[in-house]
mmCIF file of C-alpha atoms and ligand atoms in Angstrom:
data_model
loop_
_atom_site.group_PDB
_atom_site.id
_atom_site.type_symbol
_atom_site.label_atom_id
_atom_site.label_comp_id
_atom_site.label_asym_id
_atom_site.label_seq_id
_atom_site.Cartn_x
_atom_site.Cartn_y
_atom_site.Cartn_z
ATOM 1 C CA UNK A 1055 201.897 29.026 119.115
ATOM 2 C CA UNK A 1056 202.560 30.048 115.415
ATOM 3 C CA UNK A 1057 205.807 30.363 113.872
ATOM 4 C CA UNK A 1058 207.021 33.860 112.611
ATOM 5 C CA UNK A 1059 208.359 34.352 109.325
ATOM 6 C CA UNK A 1060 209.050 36.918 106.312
ATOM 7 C CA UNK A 1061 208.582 34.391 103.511
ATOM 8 C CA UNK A 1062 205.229 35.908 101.710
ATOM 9 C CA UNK A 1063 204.575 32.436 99.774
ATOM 10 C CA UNK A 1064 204.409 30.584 103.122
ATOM 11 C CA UNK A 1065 201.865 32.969 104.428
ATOM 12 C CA UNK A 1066 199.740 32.217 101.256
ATOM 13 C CA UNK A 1067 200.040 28.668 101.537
ATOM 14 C CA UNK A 1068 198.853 28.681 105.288
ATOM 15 C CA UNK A 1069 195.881 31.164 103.719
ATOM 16 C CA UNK A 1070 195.174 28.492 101.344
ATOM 17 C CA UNK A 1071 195.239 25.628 103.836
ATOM 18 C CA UNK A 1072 192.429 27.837 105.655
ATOM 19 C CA UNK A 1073 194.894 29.174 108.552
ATOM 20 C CA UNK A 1074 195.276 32.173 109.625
ATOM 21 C CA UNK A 1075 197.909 34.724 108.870
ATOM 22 C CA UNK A 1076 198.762 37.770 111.105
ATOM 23 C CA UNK A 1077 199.669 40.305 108.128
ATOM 24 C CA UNK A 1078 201.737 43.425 108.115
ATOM 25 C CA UNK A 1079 199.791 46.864 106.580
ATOM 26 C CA UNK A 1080 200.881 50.352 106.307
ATOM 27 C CA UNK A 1081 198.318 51.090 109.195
ATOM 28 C CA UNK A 1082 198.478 48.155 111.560
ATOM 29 C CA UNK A 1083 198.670 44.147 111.443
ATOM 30 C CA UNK A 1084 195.906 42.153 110.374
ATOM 31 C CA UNK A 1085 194.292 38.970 111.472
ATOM 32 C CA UNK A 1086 193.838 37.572 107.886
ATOM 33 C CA UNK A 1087 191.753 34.376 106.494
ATOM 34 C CA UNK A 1088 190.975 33.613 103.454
ATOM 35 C CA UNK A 1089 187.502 35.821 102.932
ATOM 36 C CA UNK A 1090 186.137 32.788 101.253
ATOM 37 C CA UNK A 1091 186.844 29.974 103.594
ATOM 38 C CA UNK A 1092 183.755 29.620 106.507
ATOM 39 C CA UNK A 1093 186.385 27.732 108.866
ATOM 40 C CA UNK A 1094 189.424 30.411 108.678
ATOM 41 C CA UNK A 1095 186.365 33.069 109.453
ATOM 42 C CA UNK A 1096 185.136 31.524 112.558
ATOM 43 C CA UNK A 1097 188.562 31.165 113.560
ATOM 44 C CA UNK A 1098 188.947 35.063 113.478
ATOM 45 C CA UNK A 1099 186.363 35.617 115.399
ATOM 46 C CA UNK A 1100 187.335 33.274 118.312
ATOM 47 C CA UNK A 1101 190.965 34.158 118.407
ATOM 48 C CA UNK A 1102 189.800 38.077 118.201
ATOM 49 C CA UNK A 1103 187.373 37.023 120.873
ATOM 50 C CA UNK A 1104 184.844 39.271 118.513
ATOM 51 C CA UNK A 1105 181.666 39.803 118.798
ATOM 52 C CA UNK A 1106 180.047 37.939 115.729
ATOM 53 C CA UNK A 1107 178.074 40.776 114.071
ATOM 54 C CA UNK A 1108 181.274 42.896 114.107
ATOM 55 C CA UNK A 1109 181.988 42.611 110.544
ATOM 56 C CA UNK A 1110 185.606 42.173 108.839
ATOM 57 C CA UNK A 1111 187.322 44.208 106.049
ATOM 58 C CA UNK A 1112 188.472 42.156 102.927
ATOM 59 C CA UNK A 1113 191.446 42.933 101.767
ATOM 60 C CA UNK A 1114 191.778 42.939 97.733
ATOM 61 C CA UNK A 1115 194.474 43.406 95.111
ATOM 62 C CA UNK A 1116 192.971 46.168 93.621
ATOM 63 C CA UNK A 1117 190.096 48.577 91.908
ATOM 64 C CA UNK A 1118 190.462 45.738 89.364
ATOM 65 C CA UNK A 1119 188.917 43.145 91.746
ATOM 66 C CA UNK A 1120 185.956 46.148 93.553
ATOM 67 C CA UNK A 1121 183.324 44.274 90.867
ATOM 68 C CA UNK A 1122 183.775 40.736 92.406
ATOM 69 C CA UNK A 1123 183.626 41.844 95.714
ATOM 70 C CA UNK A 1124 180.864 44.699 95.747
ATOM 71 C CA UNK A 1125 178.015 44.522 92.834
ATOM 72 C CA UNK A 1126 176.848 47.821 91.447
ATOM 73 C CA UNK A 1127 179.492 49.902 93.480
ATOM 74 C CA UNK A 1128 178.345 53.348 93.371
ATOM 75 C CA UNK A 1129 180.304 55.911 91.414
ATOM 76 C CA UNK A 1130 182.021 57.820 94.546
ATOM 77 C CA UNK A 1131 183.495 54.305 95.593
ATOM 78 C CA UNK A 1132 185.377 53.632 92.312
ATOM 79 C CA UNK A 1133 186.737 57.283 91.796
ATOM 80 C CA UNK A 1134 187.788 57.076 96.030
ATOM 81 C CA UNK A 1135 189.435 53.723 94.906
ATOM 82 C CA UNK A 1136 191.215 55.108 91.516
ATOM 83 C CA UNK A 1137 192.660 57.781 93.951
ATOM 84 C CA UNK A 1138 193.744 56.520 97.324
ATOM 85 C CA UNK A 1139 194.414 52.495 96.314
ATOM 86 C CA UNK A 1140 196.330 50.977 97.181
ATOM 87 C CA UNK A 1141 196.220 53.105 100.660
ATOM 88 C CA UNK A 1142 194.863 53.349 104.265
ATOM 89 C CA UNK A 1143 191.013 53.728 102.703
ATOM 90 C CA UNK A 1144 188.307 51.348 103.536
ATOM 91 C CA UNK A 1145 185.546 51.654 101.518
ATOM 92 C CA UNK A 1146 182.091 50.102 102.144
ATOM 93 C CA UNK A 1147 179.832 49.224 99.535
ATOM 94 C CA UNK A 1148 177.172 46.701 98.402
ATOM 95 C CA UNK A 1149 178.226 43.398 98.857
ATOM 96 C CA UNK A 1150 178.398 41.219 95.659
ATOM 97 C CA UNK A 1151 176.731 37.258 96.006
ATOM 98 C CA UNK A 1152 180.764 36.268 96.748
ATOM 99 C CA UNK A 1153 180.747 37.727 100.262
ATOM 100 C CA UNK A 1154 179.955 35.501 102.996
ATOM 101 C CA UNK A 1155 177.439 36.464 105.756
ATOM 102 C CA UNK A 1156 180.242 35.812 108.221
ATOM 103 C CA UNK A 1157 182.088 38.956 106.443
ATOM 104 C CA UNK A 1158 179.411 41.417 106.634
ATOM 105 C CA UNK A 1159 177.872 39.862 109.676
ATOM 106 C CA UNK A 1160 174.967 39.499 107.513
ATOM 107 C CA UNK A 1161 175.292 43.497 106.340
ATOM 108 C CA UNK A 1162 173.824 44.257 102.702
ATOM 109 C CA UNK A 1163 177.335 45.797 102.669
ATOM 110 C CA UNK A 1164 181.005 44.888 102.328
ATOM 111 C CA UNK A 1165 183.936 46.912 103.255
ATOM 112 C CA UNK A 1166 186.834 46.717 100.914
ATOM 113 C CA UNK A 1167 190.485 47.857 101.234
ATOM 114 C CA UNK A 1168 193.492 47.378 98.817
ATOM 115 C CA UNK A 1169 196.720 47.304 101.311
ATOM 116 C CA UNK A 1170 199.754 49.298 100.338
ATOM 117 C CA UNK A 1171 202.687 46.906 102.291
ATOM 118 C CA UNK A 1172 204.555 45.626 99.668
ATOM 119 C CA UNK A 1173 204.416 42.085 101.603
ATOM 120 C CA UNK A 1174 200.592 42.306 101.662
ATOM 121 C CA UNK A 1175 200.674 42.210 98.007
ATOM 122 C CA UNK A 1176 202.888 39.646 97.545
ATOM 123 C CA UNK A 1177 200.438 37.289 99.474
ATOM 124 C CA UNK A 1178 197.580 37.910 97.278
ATOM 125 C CA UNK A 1179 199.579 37.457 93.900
ATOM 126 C CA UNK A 1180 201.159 33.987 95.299
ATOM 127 C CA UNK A 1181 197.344 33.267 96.196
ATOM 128 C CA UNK A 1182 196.445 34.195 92.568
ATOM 129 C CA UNK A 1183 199.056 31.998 91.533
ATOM 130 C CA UNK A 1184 197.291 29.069 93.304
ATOM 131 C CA UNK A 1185 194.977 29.369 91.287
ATOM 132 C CA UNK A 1186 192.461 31.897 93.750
ATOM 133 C CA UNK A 1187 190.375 34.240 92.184
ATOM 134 C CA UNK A 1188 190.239 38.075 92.942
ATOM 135 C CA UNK A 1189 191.537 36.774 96.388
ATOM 136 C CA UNK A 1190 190.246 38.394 99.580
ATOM 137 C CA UNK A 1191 191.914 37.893 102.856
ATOM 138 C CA UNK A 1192 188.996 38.733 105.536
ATOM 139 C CA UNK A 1193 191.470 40.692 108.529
ATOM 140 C CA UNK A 1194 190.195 42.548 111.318
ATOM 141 C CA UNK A 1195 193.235 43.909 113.219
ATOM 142 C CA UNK A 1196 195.138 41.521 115.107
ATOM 143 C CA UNK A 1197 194.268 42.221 118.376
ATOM 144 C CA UNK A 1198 192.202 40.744 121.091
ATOM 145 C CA UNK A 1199 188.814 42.814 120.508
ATOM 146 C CA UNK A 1200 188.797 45.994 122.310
ATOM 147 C CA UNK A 1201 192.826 46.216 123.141
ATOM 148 C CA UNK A 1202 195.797 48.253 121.312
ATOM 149 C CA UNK A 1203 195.975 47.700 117.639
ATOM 150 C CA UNK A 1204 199.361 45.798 117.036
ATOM 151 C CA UNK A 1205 202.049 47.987 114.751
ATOM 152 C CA UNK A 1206 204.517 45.292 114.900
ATOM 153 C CA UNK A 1207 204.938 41.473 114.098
ATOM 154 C CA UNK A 1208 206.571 41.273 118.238
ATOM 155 C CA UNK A 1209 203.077 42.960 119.333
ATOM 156 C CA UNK A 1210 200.760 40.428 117.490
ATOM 157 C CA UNK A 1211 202.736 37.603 118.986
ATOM 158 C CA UNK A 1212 202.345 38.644 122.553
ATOM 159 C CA UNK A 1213 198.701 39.933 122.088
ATOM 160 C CA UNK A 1214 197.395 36.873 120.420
ATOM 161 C CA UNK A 1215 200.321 34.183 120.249
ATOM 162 C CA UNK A 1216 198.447 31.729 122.758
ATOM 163 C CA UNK A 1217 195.520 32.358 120.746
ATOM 164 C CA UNK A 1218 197.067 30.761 117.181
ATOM 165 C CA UNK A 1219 197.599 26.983 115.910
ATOM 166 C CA UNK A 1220 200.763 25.609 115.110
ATOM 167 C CA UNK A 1221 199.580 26.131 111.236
ATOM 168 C CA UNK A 1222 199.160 29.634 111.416
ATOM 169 C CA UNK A 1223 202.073 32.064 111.260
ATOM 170 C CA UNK A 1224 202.434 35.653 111.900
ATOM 171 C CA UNK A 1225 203.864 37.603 108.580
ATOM 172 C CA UNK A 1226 206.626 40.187 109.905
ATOM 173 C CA UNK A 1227 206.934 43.501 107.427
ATOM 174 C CA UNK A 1228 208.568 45.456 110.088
ATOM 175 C CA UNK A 1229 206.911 48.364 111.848
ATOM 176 C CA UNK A 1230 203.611 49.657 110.288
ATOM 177 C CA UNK A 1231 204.212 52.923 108.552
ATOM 178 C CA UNK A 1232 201.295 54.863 109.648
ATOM 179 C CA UNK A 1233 200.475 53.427 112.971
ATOM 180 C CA UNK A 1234 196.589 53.260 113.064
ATOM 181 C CA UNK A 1235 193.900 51.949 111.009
ATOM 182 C CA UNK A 1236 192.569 53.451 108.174
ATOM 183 C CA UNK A 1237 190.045 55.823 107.364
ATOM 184 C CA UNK A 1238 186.228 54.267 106.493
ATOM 185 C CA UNK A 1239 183.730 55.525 104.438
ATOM 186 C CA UNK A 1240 180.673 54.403 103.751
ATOM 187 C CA UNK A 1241 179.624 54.955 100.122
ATOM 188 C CA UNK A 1242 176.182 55.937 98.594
ATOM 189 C CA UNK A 1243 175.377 57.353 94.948
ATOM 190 C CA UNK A 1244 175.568 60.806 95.754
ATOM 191 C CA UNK A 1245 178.488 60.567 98.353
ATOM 192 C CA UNK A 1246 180.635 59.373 101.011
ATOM 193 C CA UNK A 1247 180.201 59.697 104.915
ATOM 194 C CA UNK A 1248 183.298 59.004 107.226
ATOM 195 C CA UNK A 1249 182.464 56.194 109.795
ATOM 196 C CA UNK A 1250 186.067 56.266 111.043
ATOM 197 C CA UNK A 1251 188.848 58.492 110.706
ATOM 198 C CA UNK A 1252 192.073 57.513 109.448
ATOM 199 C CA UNK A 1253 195.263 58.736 107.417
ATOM 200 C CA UNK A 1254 192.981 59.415 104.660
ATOM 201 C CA UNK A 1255 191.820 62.896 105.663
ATOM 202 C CA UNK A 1256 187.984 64.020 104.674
ATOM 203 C CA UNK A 1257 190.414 67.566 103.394
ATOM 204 C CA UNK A 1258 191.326 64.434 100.995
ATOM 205 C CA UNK A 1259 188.184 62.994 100.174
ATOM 206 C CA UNK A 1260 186.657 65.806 99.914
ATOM 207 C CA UNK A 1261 188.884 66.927 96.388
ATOM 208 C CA UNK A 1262 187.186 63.368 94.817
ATOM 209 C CA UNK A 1263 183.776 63.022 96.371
ATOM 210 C CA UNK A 1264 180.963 64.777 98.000
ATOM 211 C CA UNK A 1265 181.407 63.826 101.576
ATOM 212 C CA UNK A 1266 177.999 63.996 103.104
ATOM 213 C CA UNK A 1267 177.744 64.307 106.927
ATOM 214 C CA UNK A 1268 178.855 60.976 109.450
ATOM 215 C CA UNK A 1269 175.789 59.020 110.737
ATOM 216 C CA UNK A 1270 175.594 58.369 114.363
ATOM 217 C CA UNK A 1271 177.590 55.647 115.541
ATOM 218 C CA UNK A 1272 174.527 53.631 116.611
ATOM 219 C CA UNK A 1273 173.197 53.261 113.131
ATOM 220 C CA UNK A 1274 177.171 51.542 111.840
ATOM 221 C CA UNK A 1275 178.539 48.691 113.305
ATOM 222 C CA UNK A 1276 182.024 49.950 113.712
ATOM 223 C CA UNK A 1277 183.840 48.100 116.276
ATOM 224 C CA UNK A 1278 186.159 50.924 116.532
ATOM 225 C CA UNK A 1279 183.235 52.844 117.070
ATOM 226 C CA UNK A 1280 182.206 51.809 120.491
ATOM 227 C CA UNK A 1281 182.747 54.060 123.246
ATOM 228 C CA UNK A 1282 185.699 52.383 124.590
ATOM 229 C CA UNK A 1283 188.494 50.632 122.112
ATOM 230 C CA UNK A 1284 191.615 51.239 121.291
ATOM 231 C CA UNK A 1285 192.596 50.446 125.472
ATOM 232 C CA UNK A 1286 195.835 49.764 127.108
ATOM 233 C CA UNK A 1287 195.403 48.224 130.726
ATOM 234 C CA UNK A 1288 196.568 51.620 132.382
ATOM 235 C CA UNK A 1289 194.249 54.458 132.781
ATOM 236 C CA UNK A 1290 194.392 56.754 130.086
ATOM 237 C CA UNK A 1291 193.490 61.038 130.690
ATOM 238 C CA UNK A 1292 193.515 63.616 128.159
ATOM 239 C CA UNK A 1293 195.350 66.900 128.181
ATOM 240 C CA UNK A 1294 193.713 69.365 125.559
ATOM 241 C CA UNK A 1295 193.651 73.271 124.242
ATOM 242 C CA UNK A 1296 195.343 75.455 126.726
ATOM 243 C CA UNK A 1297 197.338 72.116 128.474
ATOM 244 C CA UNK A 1298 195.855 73.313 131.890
ATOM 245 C CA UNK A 1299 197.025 70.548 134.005
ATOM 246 C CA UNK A 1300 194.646 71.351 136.973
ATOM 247 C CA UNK A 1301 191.242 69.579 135.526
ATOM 248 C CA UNK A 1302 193.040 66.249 135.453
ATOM 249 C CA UNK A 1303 196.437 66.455 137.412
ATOM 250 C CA UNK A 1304 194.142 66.572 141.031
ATOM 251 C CA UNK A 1305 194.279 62.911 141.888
ATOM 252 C CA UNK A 1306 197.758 61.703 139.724
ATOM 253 C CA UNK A 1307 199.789 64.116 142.640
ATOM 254 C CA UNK A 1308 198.335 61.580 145.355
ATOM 255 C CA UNK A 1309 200.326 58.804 142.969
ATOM 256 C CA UNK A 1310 203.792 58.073 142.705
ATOM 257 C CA UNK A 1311 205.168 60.420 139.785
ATOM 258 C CA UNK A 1312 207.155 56.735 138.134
ATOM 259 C CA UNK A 1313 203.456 55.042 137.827
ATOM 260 C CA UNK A 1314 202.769 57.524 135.703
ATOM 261 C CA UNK A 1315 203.218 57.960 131.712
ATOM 262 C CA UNK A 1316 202.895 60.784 129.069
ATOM 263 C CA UNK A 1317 202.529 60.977 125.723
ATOM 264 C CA UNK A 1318 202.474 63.978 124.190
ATOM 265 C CA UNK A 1319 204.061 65.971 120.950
ATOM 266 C CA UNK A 1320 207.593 67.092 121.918
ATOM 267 C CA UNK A 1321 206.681 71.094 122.153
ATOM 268 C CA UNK A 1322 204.001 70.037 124.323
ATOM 269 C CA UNK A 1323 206.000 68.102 126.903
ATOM 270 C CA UNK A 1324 208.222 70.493 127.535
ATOM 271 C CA UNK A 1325 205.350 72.421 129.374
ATOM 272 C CA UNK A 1326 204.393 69.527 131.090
ATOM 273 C CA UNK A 1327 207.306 68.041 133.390
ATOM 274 C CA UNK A 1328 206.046 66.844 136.723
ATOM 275 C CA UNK A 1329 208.685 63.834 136.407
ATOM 276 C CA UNK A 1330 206.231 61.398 134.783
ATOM 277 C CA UNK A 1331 207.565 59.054 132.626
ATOM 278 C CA UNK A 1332 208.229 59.797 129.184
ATOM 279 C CA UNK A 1333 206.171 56.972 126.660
ATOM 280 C CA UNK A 1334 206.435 58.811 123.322
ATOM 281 C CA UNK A 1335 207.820 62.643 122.284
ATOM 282 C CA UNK A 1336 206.834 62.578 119.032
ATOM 283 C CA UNK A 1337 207.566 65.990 116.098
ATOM 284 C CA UNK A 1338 205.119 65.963 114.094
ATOM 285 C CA UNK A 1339 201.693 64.403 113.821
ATOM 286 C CA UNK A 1340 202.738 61.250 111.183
ATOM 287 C CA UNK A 1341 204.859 60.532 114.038
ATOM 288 C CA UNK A 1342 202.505 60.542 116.977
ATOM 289 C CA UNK A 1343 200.310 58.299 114.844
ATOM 290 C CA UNK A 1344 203.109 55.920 114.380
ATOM 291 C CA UNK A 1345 204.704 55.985 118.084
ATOM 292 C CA UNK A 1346 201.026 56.089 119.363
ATOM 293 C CA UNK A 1347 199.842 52.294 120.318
ATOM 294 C CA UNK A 1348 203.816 50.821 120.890
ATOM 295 C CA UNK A 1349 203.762 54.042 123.405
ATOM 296 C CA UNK A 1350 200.485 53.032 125.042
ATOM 297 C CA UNK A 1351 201.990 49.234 125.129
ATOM 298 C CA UNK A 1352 204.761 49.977 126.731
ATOM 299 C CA UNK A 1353 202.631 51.585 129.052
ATOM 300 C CA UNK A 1354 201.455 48.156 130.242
ATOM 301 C CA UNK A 1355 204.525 46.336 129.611
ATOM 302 C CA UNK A 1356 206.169 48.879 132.610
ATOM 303 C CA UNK A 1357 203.157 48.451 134.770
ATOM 304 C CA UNK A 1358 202.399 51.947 134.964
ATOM 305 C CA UNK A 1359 198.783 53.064 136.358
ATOM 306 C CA UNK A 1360 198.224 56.135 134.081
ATOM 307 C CA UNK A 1361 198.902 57.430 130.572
ATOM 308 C CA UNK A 1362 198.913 61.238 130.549
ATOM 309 C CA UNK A 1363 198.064 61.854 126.811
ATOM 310 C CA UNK A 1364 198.531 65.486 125.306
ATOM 311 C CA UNK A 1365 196.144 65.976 122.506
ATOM 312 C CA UNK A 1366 197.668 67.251 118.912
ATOM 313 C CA UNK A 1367 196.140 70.371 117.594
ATOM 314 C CA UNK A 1368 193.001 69.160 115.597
ATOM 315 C CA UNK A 1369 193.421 68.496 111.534
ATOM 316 C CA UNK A 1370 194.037 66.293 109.535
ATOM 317 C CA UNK A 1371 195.911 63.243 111.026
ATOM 318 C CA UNK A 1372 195.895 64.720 113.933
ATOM 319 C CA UNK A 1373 191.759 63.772 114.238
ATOM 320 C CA UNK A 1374 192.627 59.800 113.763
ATOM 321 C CA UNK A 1375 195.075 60.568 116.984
ATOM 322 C CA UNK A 1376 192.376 62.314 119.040
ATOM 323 C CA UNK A 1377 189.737 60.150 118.478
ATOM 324 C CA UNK A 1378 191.444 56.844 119.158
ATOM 325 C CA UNK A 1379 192.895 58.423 122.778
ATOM 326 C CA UNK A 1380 189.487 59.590 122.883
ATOM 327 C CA UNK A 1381 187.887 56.121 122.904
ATOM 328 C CA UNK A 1382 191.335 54.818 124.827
ATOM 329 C CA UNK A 1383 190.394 57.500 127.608
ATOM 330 C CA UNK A 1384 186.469 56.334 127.917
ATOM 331 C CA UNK A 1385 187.616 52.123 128.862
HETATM 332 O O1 TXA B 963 193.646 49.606 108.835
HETATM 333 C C1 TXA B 963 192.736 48.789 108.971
HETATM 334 O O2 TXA B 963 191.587 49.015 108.583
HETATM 335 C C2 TXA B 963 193.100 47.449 109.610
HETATM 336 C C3 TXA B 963 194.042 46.717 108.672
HETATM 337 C C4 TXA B 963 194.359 45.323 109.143
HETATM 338 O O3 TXA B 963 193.517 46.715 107.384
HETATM 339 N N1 TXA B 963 191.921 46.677 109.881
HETATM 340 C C5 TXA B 963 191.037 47.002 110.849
HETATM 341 O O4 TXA B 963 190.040 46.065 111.004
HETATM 342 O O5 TXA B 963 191.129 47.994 111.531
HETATM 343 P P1 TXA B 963 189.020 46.076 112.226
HETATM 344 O O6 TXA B 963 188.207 44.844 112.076
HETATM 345 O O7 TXA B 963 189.762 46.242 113.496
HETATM 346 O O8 TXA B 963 188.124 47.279 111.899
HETATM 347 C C6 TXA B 963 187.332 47.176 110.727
HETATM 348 C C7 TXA B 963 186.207 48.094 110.805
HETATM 349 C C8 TXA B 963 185.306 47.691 111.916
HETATM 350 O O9 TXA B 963 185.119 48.836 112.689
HETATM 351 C C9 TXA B 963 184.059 47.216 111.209
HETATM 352 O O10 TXA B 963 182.907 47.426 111.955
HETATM 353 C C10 TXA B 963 184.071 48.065 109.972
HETATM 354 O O11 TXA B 963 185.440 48.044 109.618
HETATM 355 N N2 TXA B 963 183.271 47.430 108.955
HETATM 356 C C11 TXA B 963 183.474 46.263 108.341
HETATM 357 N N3 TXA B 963 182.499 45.983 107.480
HETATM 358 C C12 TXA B 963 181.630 47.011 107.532
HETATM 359 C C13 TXA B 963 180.401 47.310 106.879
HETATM 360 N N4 TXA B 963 179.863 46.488 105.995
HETATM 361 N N5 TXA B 963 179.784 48.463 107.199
HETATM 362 C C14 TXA B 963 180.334 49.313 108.102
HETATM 363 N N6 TXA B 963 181.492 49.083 108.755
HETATM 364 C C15 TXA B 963 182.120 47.945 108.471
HETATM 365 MG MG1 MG B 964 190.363 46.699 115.396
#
């Protein structure tokens, strides 16, 4: 079990021992090692329960540090970089001699992401301070592979607290901001192509780079990627367009109405009554994004059988929503 604590110089000094650190973002928490220790690595990948090819983001200070981690990143990488760091942008590019095969999961490429959370940063100038160089922290998000992304410190701990040493220690920034994990792109000379949406939108890229069209999922190893991710243990169906209830309602009237859950945007639910219960109402889409994986949580956490989900209106943020219930809906 691993201690909790909002002291940003312990958490580097557990990095530093070769621990691991659950790590607040402005998207979601982090499993974090230190990018350049082989042990902490391996250690991600069995408390993740990961798949070893799946390969890990590094998270950096900075553009400052995009030489030591990628060599020869193309031009579209350091303008995206200038714009959007520190932000929710990952952004994939060659992999300099530094980058372990664990990282890549032995990918010619790395991806690279400078964290926003205030905390975050802290850690990695207390690791410069020890004397690390350009310091990476290697952190998929903290989650047992395939489940809910955790948006809070109280989420890591019950997702993967049995999985953690009495060295490691989960970092607690509060709630995550934005509420799912960031937008990856995949950068080449003459562009970018999106390999996972996020709260970067491609409207967004698009005014920086060319953004050249998304390869099929089979030819990027993107976790998040895979047909199902992104699932709670209760059945999750999709309500889109014209919120016609009839396609998917059929078998939830057999069920008991208080197994049943629904998440939805707040001028959507009030078409939808049925006496379900109520997991998340939220505005506006930031908020939806934010409410989204404690809603499908608590889905689990009240036993329920089924997570009605009504679809926001495509655009913008509202695409990171869909496709995460998307992939939620396929487990
Ligand atoms: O918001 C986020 O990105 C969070 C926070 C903690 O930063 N991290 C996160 O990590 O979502 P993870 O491991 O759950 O997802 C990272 C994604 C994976 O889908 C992985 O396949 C992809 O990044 N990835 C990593 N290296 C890659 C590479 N060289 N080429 C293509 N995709 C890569
Ligand atoms: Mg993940």
């Amino acid at each position: 079990m691993a201690k909790i604590s909002d002291n940003a110089v312990d958490a580097a000094t557990a990095l530093a021992d070769q621990q691991l650190v659950a790590l607040p973002t402005e998207t979601v928490y982090g499993l974090g090692g230190l990018a350049t220790s082989g042990p902490a690595l391996d250690r991600i990948f069995q408390t993740k329960n990961r798949p070893a090819d799946h390969p890990l983001i590094v998270h950096i200070d900075g553009v400052d540090s995009l030489d030591y981690w990628s060599s020869d990143a193309p031009v579209p990488a350091v303008k995206l970089a200038l714009q959007f760091w520190p932000g929710p942008l990952t952004i994939v590019c060659p992999r300099s001699s530094r980058v372990l095969d664990a990282v890549t999961g032995g990918q010619p490429t790395v991806a690279l992401r400078a964290p926003a959370h205030p905390l975050f940063q802290q850690v990695l100038r207390s690791l410069s301070e020890f004397g690390v160089a350009s310091p990476g922290i290697a952190a998929p998000s903290a989650n047992r592979f395939g489940s809910v992304s955790p948006t809070t410190a109280s989420h890591v701990l019950a997702g993967l607290g049995e999985f953690l040493e009495p060295g490691d220690l989960i970092l607690d920034g509060g709630p995550c901001t934005i509420g799912l994990e960031s937008t990856i792109v995949i950068c080449e000379s003459a562009g970018v192509r999106v390999a996972r949406s996020g709260a970067i939108t491609a409207e967004q890229l698009a005014e920086v780079v060319d953004v050249l069209p998304a390869l099929e999922t089979e030819q990027v190893r993107v976790p998040g990627a895979l047909a199902a991710h992104y699932s709670p243990a209760a059945s999750v169906l999709l309500i889109d367009g014209d919120k016609d209830l009839s396609a998917i309602a059929g078998p939830l009237f057999d069920l008991d109405p208080s197994q049943i859950g629904i998440i939805g945007l707040e001028s959507d639910l009030d078409t939808v009554g049925l006496g379900w219960i109520p997991l998340a109402r939220p505005a506006n889409p930031d908020e939806y994004a934010h409410e989204l994986y404690a809603a499908l949580r608590s889905a689990d956490d009240l036993g329920l059988s089924h997570v009605v989900a009504v679809l926001p209106p495509p655009g913008g943020l509202a695409d990171a929503i869909r496709d995460r219930l998307l992939r939620a809906a396929r487990a």
